[in-house]
N, CA and C of each residue as an Amber inpcrd file, in Angstrom:
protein
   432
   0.8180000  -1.1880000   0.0000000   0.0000000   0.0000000   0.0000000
   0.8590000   1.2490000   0.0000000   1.9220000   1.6780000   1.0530000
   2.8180000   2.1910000   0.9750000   3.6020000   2.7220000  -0.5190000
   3.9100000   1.5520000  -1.3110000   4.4710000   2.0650000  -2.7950000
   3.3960000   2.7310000  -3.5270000   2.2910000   2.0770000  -3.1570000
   1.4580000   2.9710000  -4.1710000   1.2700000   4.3900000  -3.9760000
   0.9390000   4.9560000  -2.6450000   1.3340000   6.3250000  -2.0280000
   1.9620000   7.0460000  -2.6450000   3.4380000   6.1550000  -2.5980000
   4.6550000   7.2410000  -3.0780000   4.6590000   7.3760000  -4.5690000
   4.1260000   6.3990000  -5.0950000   3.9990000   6.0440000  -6.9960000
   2.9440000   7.5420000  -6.9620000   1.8720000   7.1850000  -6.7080000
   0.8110000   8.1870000  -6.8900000   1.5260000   9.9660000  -6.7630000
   2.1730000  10.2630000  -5.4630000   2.4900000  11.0040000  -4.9700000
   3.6160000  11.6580000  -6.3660000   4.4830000  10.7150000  -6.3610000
   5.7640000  11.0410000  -7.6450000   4.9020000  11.3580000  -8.7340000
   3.7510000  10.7980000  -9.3630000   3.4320000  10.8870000 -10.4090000
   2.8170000  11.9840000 -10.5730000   1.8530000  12.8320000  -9.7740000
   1.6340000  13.5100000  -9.4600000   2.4700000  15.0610000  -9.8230000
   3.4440000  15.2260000  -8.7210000   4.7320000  15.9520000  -8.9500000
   5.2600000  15.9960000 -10.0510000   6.2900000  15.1410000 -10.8710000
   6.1730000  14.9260000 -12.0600000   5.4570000  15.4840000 -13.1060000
   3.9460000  15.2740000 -13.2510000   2.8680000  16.0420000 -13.9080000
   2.9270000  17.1400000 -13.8790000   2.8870000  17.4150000 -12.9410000
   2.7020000  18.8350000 -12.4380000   4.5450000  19.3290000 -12.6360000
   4.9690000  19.1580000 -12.7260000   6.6830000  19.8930000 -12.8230000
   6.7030000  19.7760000 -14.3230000   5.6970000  19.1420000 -15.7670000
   5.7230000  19.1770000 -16.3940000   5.1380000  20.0930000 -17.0810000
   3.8970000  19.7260000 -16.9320000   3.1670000  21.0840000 -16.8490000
   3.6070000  22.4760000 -17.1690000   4.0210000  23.0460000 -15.8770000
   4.8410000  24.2720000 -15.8650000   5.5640000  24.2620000 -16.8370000
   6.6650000  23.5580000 -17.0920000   8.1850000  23.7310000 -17.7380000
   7.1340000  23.4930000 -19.1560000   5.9600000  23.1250000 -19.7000000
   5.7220000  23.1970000 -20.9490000   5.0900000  23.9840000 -21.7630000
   5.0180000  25.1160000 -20.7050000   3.9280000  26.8720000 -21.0370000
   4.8930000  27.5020000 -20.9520000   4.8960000  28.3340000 -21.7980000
   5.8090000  29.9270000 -21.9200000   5.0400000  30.7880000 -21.6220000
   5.2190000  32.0550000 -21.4210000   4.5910000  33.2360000 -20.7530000
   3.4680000  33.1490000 -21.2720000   3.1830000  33.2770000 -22.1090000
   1.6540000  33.3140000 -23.1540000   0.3840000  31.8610000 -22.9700000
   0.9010000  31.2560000 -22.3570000   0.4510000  30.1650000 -22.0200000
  -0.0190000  29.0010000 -23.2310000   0.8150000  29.2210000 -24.0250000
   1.0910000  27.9160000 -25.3290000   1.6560000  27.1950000 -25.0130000
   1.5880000  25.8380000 -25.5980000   2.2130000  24.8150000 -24.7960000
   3.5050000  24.8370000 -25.9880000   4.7660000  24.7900000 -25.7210000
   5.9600000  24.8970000 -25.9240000   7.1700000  24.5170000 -25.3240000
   6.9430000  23.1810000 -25.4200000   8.4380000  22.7900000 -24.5490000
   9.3130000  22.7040000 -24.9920000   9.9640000  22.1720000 -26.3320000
  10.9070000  22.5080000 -26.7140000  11.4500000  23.6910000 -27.0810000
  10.9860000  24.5410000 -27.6070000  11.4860000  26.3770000 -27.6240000
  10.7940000  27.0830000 -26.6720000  10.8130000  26.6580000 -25.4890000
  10.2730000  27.9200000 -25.1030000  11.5690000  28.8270000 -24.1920000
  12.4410000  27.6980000 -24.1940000  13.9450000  28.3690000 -23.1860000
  14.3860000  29.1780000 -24.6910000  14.2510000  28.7960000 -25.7540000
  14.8350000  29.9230000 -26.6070000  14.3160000  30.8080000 -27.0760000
  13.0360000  31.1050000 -27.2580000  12.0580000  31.5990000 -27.7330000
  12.2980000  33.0620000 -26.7440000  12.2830000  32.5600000 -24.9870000
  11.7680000  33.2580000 -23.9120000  13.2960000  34.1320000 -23.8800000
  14.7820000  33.3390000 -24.2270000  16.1880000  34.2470000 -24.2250000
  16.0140000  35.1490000 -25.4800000  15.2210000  34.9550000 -26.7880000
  15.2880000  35.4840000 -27.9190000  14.5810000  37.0550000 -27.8020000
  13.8390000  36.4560000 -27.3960000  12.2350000  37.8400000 -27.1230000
  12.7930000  38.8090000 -26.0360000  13.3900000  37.9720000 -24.9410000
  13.7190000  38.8010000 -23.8510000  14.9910000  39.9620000 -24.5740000
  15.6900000  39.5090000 -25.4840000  16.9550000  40.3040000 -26.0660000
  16.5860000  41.3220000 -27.1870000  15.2290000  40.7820000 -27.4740000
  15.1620000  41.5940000 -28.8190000  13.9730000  42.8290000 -27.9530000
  12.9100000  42.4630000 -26.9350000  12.4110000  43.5100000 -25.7870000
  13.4520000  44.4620000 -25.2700000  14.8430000  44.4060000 -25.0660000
  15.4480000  45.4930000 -24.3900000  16.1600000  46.2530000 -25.3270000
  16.3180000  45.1910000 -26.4710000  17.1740000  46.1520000 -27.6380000
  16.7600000  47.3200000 -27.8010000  15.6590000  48.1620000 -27.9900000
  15.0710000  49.3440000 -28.7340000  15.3740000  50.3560000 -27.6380000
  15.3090000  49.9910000 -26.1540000  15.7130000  50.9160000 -24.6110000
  17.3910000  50.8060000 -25.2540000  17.8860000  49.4190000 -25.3990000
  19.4890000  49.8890000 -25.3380000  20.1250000  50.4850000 -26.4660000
  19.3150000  50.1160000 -27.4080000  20.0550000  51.1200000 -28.5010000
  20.3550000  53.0130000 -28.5220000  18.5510000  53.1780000 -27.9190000
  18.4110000  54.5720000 -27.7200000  19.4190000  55.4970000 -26.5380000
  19.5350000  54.4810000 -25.6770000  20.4430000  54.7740000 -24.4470000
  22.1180000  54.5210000 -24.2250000  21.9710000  53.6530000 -25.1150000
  23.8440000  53.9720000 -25.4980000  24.5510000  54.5960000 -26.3680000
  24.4420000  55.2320000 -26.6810000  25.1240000  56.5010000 -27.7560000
  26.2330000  56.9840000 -26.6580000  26.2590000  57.3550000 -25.4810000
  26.8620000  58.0720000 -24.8440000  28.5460000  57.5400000 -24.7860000
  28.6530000  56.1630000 -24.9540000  29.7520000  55.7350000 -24.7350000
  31.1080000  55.5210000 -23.4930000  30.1560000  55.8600000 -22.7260000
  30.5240000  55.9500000 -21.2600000  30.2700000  54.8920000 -20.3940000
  30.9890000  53.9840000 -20.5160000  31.0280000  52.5000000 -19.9210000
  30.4350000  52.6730000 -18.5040000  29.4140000  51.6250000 -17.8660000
  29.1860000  51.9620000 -16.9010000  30.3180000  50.7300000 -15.7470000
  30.5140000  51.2410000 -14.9550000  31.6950000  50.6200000 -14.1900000
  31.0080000  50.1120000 -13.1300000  31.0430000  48.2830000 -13.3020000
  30.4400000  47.6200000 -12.3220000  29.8370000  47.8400000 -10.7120000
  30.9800000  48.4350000 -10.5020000  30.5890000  49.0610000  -9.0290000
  30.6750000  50.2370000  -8.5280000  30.1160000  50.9720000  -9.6920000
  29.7140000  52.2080000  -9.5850000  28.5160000  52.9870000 -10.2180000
  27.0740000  53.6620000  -9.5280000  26.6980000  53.9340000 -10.2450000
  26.7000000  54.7440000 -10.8140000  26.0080000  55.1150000 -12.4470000
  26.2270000  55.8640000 -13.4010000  26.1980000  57.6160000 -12.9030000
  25.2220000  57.7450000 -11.3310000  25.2970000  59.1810000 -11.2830000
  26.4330000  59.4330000 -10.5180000  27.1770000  58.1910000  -9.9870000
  28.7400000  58.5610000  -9.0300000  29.4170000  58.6820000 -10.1690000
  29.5420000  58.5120000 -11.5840000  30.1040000  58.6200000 -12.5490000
  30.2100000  59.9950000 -13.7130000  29.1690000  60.3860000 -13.7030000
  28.7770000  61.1030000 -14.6690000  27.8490000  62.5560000 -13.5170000
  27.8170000  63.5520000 -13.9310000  27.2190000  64.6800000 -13.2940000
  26.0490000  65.0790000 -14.4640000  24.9950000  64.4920000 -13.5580000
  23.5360000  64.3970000 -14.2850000  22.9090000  65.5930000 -13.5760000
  22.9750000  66.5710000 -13.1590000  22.7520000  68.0880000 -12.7750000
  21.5000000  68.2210000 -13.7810000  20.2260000  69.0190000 -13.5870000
  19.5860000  68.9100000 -14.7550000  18.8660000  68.0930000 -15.2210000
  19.0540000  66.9900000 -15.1780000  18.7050000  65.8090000 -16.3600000
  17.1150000  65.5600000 -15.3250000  16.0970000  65.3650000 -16.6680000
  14.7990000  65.0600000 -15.8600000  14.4440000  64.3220000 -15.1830000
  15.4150000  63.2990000 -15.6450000  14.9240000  62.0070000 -15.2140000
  15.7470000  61.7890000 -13.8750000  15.0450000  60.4800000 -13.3300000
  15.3350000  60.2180000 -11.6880000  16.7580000  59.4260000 -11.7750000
  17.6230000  59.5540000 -10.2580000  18.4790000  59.2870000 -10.1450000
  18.7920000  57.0980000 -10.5380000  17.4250000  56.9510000 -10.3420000
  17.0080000  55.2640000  -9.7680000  16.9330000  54.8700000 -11.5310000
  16.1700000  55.6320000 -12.7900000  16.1840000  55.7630000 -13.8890000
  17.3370000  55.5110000 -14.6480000  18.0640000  56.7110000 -13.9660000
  19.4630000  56.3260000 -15.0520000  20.8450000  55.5890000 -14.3970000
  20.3970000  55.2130000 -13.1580000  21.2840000  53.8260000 -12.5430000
  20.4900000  52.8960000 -13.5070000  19.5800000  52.5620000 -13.6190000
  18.5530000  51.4740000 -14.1490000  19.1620000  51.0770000 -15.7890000
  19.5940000  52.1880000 -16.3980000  19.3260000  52.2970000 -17.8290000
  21.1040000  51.6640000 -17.4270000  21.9150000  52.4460000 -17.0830000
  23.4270000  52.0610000 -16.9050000  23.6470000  50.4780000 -16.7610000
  22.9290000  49.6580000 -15.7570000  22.7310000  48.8030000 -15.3140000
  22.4950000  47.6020000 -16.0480000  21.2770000  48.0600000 -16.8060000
  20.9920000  47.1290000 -17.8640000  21.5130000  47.4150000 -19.3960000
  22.1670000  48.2770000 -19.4820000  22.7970000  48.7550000 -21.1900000
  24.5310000  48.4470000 -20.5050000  24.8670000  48.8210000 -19.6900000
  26.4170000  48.5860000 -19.5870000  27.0970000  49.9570000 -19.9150000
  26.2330000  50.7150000 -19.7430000  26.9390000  51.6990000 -20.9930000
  26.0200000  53.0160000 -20.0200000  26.2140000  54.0230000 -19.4240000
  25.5760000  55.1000000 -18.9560000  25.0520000  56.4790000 -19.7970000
  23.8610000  56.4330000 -19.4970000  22.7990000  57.4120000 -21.0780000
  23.4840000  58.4700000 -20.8000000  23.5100000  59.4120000 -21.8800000
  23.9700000  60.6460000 -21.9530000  22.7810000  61.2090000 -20.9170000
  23.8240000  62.6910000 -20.7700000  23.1340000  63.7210000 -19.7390000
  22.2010000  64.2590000 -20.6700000  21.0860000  64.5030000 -20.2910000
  19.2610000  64.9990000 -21.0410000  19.7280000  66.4000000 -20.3400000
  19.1080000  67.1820000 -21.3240000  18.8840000  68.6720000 -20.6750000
  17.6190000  68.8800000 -20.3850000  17.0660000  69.3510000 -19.8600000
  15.9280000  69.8610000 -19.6930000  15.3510000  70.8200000 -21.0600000
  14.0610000  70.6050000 -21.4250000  13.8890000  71.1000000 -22.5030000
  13.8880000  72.9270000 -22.2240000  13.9740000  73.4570000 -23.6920000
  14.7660000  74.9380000 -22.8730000  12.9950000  75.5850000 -22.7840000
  13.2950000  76.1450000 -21.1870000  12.2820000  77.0090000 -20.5330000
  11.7180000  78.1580000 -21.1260000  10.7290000  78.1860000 -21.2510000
   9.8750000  79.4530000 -21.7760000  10.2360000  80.5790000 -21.0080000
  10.5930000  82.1160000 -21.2830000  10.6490000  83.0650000 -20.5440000
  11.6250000  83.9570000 -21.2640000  12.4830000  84.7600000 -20.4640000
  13.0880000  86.1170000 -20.5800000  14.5410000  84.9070000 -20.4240000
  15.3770000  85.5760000 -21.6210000  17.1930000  85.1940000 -21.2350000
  17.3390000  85.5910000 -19.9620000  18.2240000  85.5510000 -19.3930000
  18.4430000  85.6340000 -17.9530000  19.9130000  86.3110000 -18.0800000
  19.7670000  87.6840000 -18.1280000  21.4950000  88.5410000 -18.2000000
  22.1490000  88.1920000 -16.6380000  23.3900000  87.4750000 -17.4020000
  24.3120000  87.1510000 -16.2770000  24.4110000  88.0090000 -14.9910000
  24.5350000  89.3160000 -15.1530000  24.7260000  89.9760000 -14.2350000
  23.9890000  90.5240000 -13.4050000  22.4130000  89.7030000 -13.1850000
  21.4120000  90.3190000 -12.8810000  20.8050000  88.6420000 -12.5090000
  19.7090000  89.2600000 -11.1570000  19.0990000  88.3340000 -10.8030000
  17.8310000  88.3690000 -11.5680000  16.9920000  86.9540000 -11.6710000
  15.7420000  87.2960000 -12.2800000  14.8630000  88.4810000 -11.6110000
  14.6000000  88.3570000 -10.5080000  13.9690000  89.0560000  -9.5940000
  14.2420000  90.7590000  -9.7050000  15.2500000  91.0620000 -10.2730000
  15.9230000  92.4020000 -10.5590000  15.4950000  92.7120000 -11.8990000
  15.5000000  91.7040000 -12.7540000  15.2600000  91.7010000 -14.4660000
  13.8250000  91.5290000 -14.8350000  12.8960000  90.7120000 -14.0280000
  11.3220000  91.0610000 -14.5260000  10.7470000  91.2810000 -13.4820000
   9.5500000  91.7380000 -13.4760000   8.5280000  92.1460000 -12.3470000
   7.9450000  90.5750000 -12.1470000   8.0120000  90.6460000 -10.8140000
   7.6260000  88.8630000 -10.3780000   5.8180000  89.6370000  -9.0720000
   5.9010000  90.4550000  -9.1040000   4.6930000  90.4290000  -8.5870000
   3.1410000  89.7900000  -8.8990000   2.9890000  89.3130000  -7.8100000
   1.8620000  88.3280000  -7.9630000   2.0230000  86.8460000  -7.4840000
   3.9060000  86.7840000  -8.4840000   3.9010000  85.3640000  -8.3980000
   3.8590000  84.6460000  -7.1670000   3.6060000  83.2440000  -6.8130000
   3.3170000  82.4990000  -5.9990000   4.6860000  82.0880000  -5.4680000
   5.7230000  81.9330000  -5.7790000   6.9370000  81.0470000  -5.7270000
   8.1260000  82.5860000  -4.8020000   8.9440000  81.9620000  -4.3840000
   9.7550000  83.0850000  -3.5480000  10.7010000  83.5210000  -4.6090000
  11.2820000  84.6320000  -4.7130000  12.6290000  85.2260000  -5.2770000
  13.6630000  84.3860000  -5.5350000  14.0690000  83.8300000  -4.2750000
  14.5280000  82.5140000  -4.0830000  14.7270000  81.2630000  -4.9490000
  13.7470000  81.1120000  -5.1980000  12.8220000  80.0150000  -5.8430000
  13.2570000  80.0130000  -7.6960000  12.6570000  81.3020000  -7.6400000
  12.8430000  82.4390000  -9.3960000  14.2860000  82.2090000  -9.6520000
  15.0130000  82.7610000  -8.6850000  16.3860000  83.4030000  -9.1900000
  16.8210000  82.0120000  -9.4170000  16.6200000  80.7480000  -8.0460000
  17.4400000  79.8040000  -9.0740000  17.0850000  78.7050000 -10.0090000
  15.8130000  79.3570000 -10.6500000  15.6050000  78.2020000 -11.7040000
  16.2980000  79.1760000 -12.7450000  16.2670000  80.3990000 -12.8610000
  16.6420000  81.8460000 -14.1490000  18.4140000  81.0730000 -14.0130000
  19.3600000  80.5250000 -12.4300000  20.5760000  80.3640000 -12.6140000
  21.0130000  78.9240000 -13.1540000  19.9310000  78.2610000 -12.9080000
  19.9570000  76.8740000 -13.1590000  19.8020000  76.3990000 -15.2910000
  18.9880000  77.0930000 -15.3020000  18.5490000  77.3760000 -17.1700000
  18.7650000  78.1460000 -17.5930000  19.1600000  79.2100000 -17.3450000
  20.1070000  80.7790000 -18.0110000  18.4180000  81.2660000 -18.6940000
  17.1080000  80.8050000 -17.9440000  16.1790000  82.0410000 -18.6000000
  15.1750000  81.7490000 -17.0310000  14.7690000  83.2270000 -17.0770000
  14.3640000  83.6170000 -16.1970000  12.7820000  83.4690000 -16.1960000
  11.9330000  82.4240000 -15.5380000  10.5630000  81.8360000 -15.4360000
   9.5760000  82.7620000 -16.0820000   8.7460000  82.4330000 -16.8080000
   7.3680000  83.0460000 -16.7760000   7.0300000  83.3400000 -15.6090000
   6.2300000  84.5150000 -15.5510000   5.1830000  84.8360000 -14.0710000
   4.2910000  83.6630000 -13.8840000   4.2190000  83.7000000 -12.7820000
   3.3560000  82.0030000 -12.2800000   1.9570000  82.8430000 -11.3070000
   1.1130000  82.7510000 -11.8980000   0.0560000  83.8570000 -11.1410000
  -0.2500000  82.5880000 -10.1370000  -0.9540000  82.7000000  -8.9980000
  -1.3210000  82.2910000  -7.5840000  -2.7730000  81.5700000  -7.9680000
């Protein structure tokens, strides 16, 4: 009685460990390609992110990430983003600028706050002067 237990029990397991290993993500049954199918798709899914993101040519160095590497000041995107992109391309994305800000040039020698009338606006002087030092143009009025 005993063998039969364990027969039943194995056969069982077995089935079932077959099962699984014979569905690919999509749930087609595919056992022989689906380990290549699933390495093929997975390489040709990241290609179009890594192509766009390696131009920069700036190797990313195993144990370092790309923003201890590179001075991403500016760049829109998040710090976790372009560790991410480094990470998985090998290669760290060029620095993005921020697209250029609507407003008044921002004369070097002058604070925004000195150069347009900011009355009204909601945001402090503070605030103004260093986005005008940060983008070399000095914000639209931001009414309240």
């Amino acid at each position: 009685m005993r063998t039969r237990k364990i027969s039943a029990l194995t056969l069982t397991a077995v089935a079932l460990g077959l099962a699984l290993t014979a569905c690919n993500n999509d749930g087609a049954d595919n056992a022989s390609s689906s380990g290549s199918s699933a390495s093929s798709s997975g390489a040709s899914a990241s290609q179009p992110d890594a192509a766009k993101d390696k131009p920069s040519g700036t190797p990313a160095k195993s144990d370092t990430k790309c923003t201890d590497q590179l001075n991403y000041e500016g760049d829109p995107r998040s710090n976790a983003e372009i560790n991410s992109i480094g990470a998985d391309t090998g290669s760290c994305p060029p620095v993005q600028k921020p697209e250029k800000a609507s407003g008044t040039p921002k004369d070097p020698d002058k604070k925004c706050t000195d150069q347009v009338d900011y009355a009204g606006d909601s945001r402090s002087n503070a605030e103004i002067n260093s986005i005008g030092e940060d983008t070399g143009t000095c914000p639209p009025v931001k009414q309240k």
